[in-house]
Short mmCIF file of C-alpha atoms in Angstrom, two decimals:
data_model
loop_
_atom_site.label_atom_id
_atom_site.label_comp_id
_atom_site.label_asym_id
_atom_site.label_seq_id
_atom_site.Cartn_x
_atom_site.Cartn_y
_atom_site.Cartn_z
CA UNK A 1 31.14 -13.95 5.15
CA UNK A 2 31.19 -10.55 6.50
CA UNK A 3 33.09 -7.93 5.88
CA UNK A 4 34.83 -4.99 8.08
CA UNK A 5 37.99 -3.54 8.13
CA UNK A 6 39.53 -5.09 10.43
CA UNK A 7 38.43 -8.16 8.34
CA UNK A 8 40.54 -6.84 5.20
CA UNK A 9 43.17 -5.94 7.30
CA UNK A 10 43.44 -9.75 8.59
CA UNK A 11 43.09 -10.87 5.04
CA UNK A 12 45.66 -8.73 3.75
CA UNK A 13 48.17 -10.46 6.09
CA UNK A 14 47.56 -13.82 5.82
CA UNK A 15 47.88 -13.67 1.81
CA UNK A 16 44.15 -13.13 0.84
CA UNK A 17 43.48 -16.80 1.83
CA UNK A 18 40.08 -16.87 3.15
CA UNK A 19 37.51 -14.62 0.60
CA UNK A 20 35.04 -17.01 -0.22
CA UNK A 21 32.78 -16.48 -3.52
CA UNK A 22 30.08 -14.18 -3.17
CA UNK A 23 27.22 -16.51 -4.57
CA UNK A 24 26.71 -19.46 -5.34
CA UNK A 25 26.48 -21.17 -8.69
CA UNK A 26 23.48 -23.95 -8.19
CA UNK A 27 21.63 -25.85 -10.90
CA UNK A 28 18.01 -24.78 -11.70
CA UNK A 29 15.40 -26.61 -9.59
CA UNK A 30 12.03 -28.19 -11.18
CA UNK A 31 10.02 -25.51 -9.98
CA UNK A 32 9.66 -22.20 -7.73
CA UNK A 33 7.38 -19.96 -6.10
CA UNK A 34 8.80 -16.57 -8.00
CA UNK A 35 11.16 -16.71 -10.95
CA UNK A 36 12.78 -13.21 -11.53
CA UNK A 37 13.77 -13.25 -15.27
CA UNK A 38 16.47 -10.59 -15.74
CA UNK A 39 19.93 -10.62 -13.42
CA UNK A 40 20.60 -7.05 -13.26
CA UNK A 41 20.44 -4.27 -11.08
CA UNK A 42 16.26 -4.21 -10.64
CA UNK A 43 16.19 -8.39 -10.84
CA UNK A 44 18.73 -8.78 -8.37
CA UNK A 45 16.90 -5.85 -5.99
CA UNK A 46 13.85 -7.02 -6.86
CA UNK A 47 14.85 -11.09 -5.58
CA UNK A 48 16.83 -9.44 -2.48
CA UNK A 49 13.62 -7.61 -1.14
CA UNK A 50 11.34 -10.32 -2.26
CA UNK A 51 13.41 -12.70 0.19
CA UNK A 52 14.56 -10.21 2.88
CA UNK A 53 12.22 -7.50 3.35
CA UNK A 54 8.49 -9.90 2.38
CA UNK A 55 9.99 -12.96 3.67
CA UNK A 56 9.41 -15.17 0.59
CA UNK A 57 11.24 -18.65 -0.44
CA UNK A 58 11.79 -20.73 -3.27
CA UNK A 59 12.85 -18.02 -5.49
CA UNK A 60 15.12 -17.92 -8.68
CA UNK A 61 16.94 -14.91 -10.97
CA UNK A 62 17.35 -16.36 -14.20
CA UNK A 63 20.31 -14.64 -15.86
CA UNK A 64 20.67 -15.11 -19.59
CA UNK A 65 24.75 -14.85 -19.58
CA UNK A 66 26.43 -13.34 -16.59
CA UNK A 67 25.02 -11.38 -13.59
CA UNK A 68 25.32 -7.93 -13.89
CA UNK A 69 26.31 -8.14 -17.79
CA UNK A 70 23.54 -5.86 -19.13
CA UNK A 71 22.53 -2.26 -18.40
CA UNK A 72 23.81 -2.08 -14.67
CA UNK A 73 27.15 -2.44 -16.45
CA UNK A 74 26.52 0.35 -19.03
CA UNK A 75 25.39 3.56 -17.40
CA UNK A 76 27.36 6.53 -15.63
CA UNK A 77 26.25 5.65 -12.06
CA UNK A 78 24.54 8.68 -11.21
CA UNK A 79 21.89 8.76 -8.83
CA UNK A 80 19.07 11.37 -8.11
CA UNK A 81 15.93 12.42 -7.10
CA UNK A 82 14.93 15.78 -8.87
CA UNK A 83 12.11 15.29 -10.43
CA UNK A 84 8.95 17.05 -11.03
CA UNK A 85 5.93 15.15 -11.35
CA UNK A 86 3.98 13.93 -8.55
CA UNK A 87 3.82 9.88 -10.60
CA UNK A 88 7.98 10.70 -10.37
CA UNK A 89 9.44 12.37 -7.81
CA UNK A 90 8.19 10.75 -4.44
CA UNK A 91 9.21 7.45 -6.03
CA UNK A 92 13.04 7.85 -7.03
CA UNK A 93 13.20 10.07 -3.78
CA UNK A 94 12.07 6.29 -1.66
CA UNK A 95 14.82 5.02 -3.94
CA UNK A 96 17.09 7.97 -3.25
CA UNK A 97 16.76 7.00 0.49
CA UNK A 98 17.29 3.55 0.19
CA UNK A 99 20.76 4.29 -1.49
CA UNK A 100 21.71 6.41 1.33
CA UNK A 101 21.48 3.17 3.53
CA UNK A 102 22.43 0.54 1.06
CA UNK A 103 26.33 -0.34 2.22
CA UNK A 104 25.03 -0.80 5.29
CA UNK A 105 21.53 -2.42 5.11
CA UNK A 106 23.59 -5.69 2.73
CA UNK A 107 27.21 -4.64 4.10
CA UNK A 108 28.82 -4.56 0.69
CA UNK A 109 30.81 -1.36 -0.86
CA UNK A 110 28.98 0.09 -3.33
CA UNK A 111 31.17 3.50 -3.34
CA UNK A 112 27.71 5.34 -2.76
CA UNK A 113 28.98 8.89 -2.98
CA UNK A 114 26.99 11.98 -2.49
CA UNK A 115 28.87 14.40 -4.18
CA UNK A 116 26.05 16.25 -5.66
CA UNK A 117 24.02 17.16 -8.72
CA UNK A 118 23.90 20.56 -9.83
CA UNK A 119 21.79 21.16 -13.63
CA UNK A 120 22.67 24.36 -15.04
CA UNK A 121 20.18 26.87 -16.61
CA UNK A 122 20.51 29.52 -19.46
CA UNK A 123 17.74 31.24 -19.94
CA UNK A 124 15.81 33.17 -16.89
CA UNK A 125 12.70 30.90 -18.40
CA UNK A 126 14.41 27.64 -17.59
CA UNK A 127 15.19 29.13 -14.06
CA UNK A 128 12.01 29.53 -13.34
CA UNK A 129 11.13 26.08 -14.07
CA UNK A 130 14.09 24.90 -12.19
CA UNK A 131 12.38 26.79 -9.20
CA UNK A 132 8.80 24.87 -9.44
CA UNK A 133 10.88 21.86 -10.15
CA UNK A 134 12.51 22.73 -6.85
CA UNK A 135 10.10 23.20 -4.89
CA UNK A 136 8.24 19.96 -6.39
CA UNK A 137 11.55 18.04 -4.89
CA UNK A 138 10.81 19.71 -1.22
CA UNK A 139 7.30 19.24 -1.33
CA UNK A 140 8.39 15.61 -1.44
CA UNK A 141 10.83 15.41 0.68
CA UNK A 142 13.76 15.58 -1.05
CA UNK A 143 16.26 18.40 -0.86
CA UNK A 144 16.62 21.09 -3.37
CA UNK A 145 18.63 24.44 -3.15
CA UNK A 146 18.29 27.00 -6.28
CA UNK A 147 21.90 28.85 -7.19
CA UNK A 148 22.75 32.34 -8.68
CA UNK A 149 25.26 32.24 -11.29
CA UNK A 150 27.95 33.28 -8.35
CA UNK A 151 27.42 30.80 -6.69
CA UNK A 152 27.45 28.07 -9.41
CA UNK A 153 31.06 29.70 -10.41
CA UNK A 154 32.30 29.20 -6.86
CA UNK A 155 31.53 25.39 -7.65
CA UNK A 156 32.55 25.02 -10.78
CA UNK A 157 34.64 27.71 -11.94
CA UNK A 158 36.30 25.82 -15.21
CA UNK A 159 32.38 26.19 -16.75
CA UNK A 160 31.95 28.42 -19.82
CA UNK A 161 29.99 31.24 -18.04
CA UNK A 162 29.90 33.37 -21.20
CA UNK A 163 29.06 31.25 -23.89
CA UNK A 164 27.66 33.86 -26.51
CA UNK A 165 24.61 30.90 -27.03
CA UNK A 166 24.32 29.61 -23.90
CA UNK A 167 25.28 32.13 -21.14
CA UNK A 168 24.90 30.43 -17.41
CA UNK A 169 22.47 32.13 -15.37
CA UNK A 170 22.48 29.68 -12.39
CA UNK A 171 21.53 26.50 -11.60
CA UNK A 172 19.57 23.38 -9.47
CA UNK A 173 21.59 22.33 -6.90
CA UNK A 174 20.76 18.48 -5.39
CA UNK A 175 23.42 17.74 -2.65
CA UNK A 176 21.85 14.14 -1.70
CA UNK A 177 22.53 12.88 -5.25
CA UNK A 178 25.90 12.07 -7.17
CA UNK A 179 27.05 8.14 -7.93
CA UNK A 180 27.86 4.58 -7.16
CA UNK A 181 29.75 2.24 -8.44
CA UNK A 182 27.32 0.21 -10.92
CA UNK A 183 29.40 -3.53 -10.56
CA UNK A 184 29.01 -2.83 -6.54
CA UNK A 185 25.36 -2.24 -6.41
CA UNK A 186 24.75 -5.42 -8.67
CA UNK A 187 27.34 -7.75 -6.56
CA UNK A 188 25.65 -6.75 -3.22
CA UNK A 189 22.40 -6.96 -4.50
CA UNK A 190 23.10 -10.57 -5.87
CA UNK A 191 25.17 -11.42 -2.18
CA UNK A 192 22.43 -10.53 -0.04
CA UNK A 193 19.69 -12.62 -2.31
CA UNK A 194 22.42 -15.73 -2.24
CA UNK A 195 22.32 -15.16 1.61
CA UNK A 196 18.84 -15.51 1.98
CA UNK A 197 18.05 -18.86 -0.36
CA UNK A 198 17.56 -17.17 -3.81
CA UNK A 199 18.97 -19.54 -6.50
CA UNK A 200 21.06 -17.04 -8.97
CA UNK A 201 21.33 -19.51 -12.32
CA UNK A 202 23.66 -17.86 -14.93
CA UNK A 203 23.66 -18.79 -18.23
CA UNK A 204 19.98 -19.50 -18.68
CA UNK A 205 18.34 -17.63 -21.32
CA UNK A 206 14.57 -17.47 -21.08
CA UNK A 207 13.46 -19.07 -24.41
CA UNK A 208 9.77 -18.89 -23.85
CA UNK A 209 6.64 -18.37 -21.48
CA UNK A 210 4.31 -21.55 -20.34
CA UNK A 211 0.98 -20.44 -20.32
CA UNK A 212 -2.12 -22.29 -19.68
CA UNK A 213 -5.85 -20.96 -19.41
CA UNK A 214 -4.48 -16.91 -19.24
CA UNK A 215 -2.08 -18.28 -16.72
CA UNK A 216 1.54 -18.73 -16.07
CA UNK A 217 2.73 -21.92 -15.04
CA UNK A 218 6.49 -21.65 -15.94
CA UNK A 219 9.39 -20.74 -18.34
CA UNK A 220 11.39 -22.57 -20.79
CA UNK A 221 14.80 -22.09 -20.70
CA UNK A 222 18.13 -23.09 -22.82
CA UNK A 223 18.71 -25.48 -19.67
CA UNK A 224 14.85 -26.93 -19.61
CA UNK A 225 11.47 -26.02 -18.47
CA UNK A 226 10.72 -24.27 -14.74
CA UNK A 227 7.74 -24.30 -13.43
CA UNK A 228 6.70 -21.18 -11.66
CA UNK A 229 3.57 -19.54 -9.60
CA UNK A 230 4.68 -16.14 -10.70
CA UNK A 231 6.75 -14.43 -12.66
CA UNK A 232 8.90 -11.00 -13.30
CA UNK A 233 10.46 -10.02 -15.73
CA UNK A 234 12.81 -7.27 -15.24
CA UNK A 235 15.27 -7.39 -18.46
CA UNK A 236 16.25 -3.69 -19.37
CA UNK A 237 17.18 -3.20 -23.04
CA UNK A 238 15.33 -6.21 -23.81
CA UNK A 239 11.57 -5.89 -22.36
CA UNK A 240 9.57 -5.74 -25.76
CA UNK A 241 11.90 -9.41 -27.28
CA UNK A 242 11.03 -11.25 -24.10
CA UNK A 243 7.22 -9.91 -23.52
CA UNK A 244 6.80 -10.77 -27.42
CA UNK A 245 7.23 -14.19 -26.36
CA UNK A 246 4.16 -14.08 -24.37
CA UNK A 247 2.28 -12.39 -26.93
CA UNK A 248 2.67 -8.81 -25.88
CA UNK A 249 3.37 -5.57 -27.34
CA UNK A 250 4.78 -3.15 -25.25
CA UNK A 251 5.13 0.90 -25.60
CA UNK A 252 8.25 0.94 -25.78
CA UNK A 253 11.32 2.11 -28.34
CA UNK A 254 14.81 -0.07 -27.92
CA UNK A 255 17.71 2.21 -28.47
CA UNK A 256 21.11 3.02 -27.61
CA UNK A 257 22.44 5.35 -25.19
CA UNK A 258 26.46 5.48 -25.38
CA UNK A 259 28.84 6.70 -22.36
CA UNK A 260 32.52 8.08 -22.17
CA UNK A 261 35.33 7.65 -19.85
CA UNK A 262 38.35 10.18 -20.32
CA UNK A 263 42.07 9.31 -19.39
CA UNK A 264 42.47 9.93 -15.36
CA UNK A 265 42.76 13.65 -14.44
CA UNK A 266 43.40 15.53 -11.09
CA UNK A 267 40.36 15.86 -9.06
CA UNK A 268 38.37 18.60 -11.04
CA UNK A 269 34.87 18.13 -11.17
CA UNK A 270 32.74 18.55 -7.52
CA UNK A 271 30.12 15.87 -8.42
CA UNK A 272 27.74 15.72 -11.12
CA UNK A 273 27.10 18.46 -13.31
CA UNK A 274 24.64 18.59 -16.51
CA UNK A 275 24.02 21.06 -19.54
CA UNK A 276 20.94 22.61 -19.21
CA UNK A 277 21.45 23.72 -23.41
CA UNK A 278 21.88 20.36 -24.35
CA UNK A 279 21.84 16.70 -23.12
CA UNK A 280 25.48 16.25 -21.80
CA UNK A 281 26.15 15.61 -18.14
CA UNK A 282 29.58 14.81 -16.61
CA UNK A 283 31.23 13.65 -13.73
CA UNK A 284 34.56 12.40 -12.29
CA UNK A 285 35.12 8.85 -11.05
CA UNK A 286 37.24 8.11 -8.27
CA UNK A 287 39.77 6.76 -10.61
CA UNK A 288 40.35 10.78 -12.19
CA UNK A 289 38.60 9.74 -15.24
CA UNK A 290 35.47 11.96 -16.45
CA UNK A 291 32.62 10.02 -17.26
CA UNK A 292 30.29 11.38 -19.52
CA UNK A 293 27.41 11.28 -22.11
CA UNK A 294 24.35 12.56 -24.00
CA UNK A 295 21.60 11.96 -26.33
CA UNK A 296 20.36 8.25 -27.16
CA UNK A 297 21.13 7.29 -31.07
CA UNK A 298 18.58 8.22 -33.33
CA UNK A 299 17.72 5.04 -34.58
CA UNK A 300 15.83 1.75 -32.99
CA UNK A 301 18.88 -0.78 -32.21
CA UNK A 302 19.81 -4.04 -30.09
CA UNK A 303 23.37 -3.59 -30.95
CA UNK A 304 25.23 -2.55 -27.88
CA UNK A 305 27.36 -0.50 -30.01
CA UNK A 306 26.43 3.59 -30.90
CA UNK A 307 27.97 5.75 -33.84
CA UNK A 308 30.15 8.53 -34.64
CA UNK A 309 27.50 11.43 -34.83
CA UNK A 310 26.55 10.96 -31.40
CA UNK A 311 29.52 10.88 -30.24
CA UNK A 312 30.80 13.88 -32.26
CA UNK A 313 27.23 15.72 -30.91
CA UNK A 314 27.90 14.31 -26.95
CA UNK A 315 31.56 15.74 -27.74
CA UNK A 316 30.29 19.04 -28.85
CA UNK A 317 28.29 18.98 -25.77
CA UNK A 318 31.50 18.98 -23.69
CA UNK A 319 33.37 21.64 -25.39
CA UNK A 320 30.13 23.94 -25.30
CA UNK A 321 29.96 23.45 -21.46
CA UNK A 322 33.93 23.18 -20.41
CA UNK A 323 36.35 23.77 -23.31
CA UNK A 324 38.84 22.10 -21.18
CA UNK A 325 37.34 18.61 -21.78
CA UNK A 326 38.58 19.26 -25.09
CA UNK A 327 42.61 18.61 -24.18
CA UNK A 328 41.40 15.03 -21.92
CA UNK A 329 41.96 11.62 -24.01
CA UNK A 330 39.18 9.59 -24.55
CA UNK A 331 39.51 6.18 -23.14
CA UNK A 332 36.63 3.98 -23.97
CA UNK A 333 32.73 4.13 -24.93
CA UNK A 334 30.07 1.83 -24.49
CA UNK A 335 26.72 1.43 -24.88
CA UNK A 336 23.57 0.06 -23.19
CA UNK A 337 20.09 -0.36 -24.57
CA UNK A 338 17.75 2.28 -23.34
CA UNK A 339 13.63 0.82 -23.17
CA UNK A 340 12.34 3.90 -23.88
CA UNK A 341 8.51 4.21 -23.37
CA UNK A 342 6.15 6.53 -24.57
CA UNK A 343 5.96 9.32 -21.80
CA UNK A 344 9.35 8.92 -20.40
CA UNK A 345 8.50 7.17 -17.32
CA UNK A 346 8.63 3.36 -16.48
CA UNK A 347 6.84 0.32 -15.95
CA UNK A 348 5.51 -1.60 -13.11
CA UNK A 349 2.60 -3.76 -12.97
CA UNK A 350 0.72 -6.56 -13.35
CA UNK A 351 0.05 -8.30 -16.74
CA UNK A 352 -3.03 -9.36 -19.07
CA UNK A 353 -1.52 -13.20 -17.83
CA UNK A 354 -2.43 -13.88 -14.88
CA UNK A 355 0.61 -14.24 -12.59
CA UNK A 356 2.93 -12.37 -14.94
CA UNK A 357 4.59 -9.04 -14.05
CA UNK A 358 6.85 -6.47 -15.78
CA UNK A 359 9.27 -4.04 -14.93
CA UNK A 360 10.33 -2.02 -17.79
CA UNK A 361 10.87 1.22 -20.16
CA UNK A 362 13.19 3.17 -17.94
CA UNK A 363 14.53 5.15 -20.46
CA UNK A 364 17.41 7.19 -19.04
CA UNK A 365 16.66 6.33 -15.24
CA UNK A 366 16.80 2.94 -14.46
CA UNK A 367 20.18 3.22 -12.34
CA UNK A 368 19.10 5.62 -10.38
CA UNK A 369 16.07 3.92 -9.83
CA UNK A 370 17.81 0.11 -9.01
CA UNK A 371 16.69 -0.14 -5.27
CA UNK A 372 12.93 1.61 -5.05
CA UNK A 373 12.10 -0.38 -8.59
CA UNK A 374 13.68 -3.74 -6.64
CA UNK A 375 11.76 -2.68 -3.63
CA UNK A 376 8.13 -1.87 -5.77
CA UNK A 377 8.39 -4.82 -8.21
CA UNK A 378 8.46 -7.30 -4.79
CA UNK A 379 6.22 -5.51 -2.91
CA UNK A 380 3.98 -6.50 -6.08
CA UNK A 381 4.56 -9.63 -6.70
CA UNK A 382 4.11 -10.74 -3.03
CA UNK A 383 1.63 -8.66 -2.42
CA UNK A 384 -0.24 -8.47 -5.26
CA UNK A 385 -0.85 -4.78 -5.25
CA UNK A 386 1.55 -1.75 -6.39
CA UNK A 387 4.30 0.16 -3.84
CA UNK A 388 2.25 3.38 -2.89
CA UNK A 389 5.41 5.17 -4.72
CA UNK A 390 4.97 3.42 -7.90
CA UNK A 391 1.11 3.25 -8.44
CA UNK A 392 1.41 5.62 -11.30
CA UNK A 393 3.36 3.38 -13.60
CA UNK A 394 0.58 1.53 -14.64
CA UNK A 395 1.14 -0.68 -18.25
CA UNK A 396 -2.18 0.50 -19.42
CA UNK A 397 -1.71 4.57 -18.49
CA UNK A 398 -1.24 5.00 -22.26
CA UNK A 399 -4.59 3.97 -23.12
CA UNK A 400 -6.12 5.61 -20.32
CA UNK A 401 -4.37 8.52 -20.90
CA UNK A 402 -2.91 8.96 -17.88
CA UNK A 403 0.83 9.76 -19.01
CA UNK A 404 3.66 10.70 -16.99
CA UNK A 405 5.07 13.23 -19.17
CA UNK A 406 8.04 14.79 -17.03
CA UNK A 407 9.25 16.85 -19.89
CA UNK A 408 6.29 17.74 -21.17
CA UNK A 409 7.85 16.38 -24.77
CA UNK A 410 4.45 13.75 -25.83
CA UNK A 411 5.11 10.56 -27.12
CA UNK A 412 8.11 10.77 -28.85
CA UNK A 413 10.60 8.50 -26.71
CA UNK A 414 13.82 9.76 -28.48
CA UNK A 415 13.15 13.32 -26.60
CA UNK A 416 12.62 12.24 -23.46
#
C-alpha cells in the first residue's frame, strides 16, 4: 500500500474502503537469524535497517505488549543535533540527517517539522560555552547560528527578558532541529520492516535468555522458546530488568522523566525553546497545545507515573521563563522511564555473550536519536563491528575510563 495524495483523496471518496493494516500480526516462528527484543522506536529502526539497508532475512521484533507502547510514546518529540562532544555530536547529527529524509525514504507521515531549537543563555559565561558548543556543531557538520538578546526577542518576544535572576543575554540557535510526531516515526518504522519480511509479534514478553557455552542460542518467551543466532535488545526504560536476566549489570539508573501538554492555544511558540537557568524546554504541537517538561524524578522508579514536586518544579520552570504559561490549562502528564547511564551518553555494543547486543541508557535523548541508533545497532549486528558514528559508546568505557561526559556533571545520572 502506498500512499500519496491523490491516494487519500480517492479514499476519501469512496468511503475510506480500501486502507489496509499497516503490519501484519503473524505467529512467532521456531527460530530466526536476528531477534530484536524491544518494539519501539530504536527496535523497530533497528529491524527496518537490518532488513532494508544490510539486506538481512529471517528477522523478528519481539514486543512485550503493543508496538510503540513504551518510551516512543512518552517523550516531547523533539529532535536535535547540538551537541558538544566529539563521542556525541557527529552521531545524532547522522541521525539528524536521516530525519530530514525519513517521510520519504519509508513514505509514511511522520509530521517531521523543522521549526527550530533555540537554548537560551543568562550569564555571558554560559554564552561563551554556547559559542564552543557552536562551533563544535559546525565543525561537524551540523548548523549552528549564535543570537544577541535582540535577536532572540524578535523570536520570541513573550520570554521574560528581565528576570531579576535570570536575565536573557542571548541564545543557541539550531534551525535544522524542532519535532515529529512520536506514534508516526514508530508506525513507519514498523511498516517499512513488515514490508520487507520482518515478523513484528506483539504480546510476547521476553521471559529469559538461552545461553549455552558463553553463547546465545535463543529467548524464552510468554508464547515459547525462539531460537536465535543473534540477538538485540533495545528495550528503553527497561535495559538493566531484561540484561539481569542474562546475568548482567548494567550502569545504568531507571527513572522517570514526566511531560505536559497544555489546553490548545493560538500559534505562539516558533519551535522549540529551552531554559538555559533551569531544565524546562517547551514547544507547541500542531494541535495549539504546549508541550513541555523538565527534570527526571529524584528517585529510582519503574512506575510510569511521576509526582507533584516535579511537576510543581517543571511548573516553576515555565513561569520563570514565560509568565504567560501560567494562565494555559494543563491537560495531561505522563511519564516514561529514562535509562540513565553514568556519563550521560548511551549504549551500543557488543556483549560479554557471544552473539548478544545492547542498545541502551539514553537518558534524555533517545527520541532524538531513533533513526542513527536503528541505523548503528544493525550496522552491528550484521556486521559485527560498530557505525563509525557510534564507536564511542562502548559498554565497557566506564571501566576504561573513557566517559562521554557532555555536561561535564561525573557520574551522577540524575544531573545529566
Amino acid at each position: 500500500m502506498h500512499f500519496s495524495g491523490l491516494r487519500v483523496i480517492r479514499e476519501a471518496l469512496t468511503g475510506h474502503k480500501g486502507w489496509k493494516p499497516l503490519w501484519r500480526n503473524p505467529e512467532p516462528q521456531p527460530a530466526y537469524d536476528y531477534i530484536i527484543v524491544g518494539g519501539g522506536g530504536h527496535g523497530l529502526a533497528t529491524a527496518y535497517y537490518l532488513a532494508k539497508t544490510f539486506g538481512r532475512a529471517r528477522i523478528a521484533v519481539l514486543e512485550k505488549s503493543w508496538l510503540g507502547s513504551g518510551n516512543i510514546g512518552r517523550n516531547t518529540t523533539i529532535i536535535r543535533s547540538n551537541y558538544l562532544l566529539p563521542g556525541n555530536e557527529p552521531f545524532y547529527e547522522f541521525s539528524m540527517k536521516l530525519w530530514e529524509g525519513l517521510e520519504q525514504e519509508f513514505n509514511f507521515n511522520a509530521m517531521v517539522s523543522q521549526r527550530g531549537i533555540l537554548n537560551l543563555c543568562h550569564t555571558d559565561a554560559q554564552r561563551d560555552a554556547f559559542r564552543r558548543r557552536g562551533n563544535a556543531m559546525l565543525l561537524a557538520g551540523a548548523d549552528a547560528e549564535l543570537l544577541d538578546r535582540e535577536q532572540v526577542r524578535a523570536m520570541a518576544p513573550f520570554l521574560n527578558f528581565d528576570n531579576a535572576c535570570f536575565p536573557i543575554k542571548g541564545g543557541l540557535l539550531q534551525r535544522r532541529a524542532g519535532t515529529a510526531r512520536h506514534d508516526g516515526v514508530a508506525w513507519g518504522y514498523a511498516r517499512g520492516a513488515d514490508m520487507r519480511g520482518v515478523d513484528l509479534i506483539q504480546n510476547c514478553e521476553v521471559t529469559g535468555f538461552r545461553i549455552d557455552g558463553g553463547r546465545i542460542s535463543g529467548v524464552e518467551t510468554t508464547r515459547g522458546y525462539i531460537a536465535a543466532g543473534k540477538v538485540g535488545v533495545a528495550v528503553a526504560g527497561s535495559s538493566s530488568r531484561v540484561m539481569a536476566m542474562a546475568g548482567m549489570r548494567l550502569p545504568i539508573e531507571s527513572h522517570v522523566l514526566q511531560a505536559f501538554v497544555s489546553e490548545g492555544l493560538k500559534p505562539t511558540i516558533p519551535g522549540v525553546i529551552t531554559f538555559g537557568a533551569g531544565h524546562f524546554y517547551v514547544s507547541q504541537s500542531d494541535k495549539g497545545g504546549l508541550v513541555f517538561g523538565g527534570d527526571i524524578d529524584g528517585y529510582n522508579s519503574y512506575a510510569q507515573r511521576g509526582n507533584l514536586p516535579v511537576i510543581e518544579d517543571v511548573a516553576e520552570g515555565g513561569m520563570a521563563l514565560m509568565p504567560m504559561i501560567g494562565r494555559a490549562r494543563l491537560l495531561r502528564v505522563w511519564g516514561g522511564i529514562m535509562d540513565m547511564s553514568m556519563d550521560g551518553s548511551p549504549i551500543i555494543d557488543r556483549t560479554p555473550v557471544e552473539g548478544l547486543y545492547l542498545n541502551a541508557g539514553w537518558c534524555y535523548g533517545g527520541f532524538k536519536a531513533t533513526p542513527a541508533s536503528g541505523y548503528a545497532f544493525a550496522h552491528l549486528l550484521a556486521t559485527g563491528r560498530p557505525h563509525e558514528t557510534a564507536s564511542a559508546y562502548r559498554l565497557d568505557r566506564f571501566a576504561r575510563g573513557y566517559v562521554i561526559d557532555e555536561k561535564g556533571v561525573g557520574a551522577q545520572p540524575n544531573l545529566h
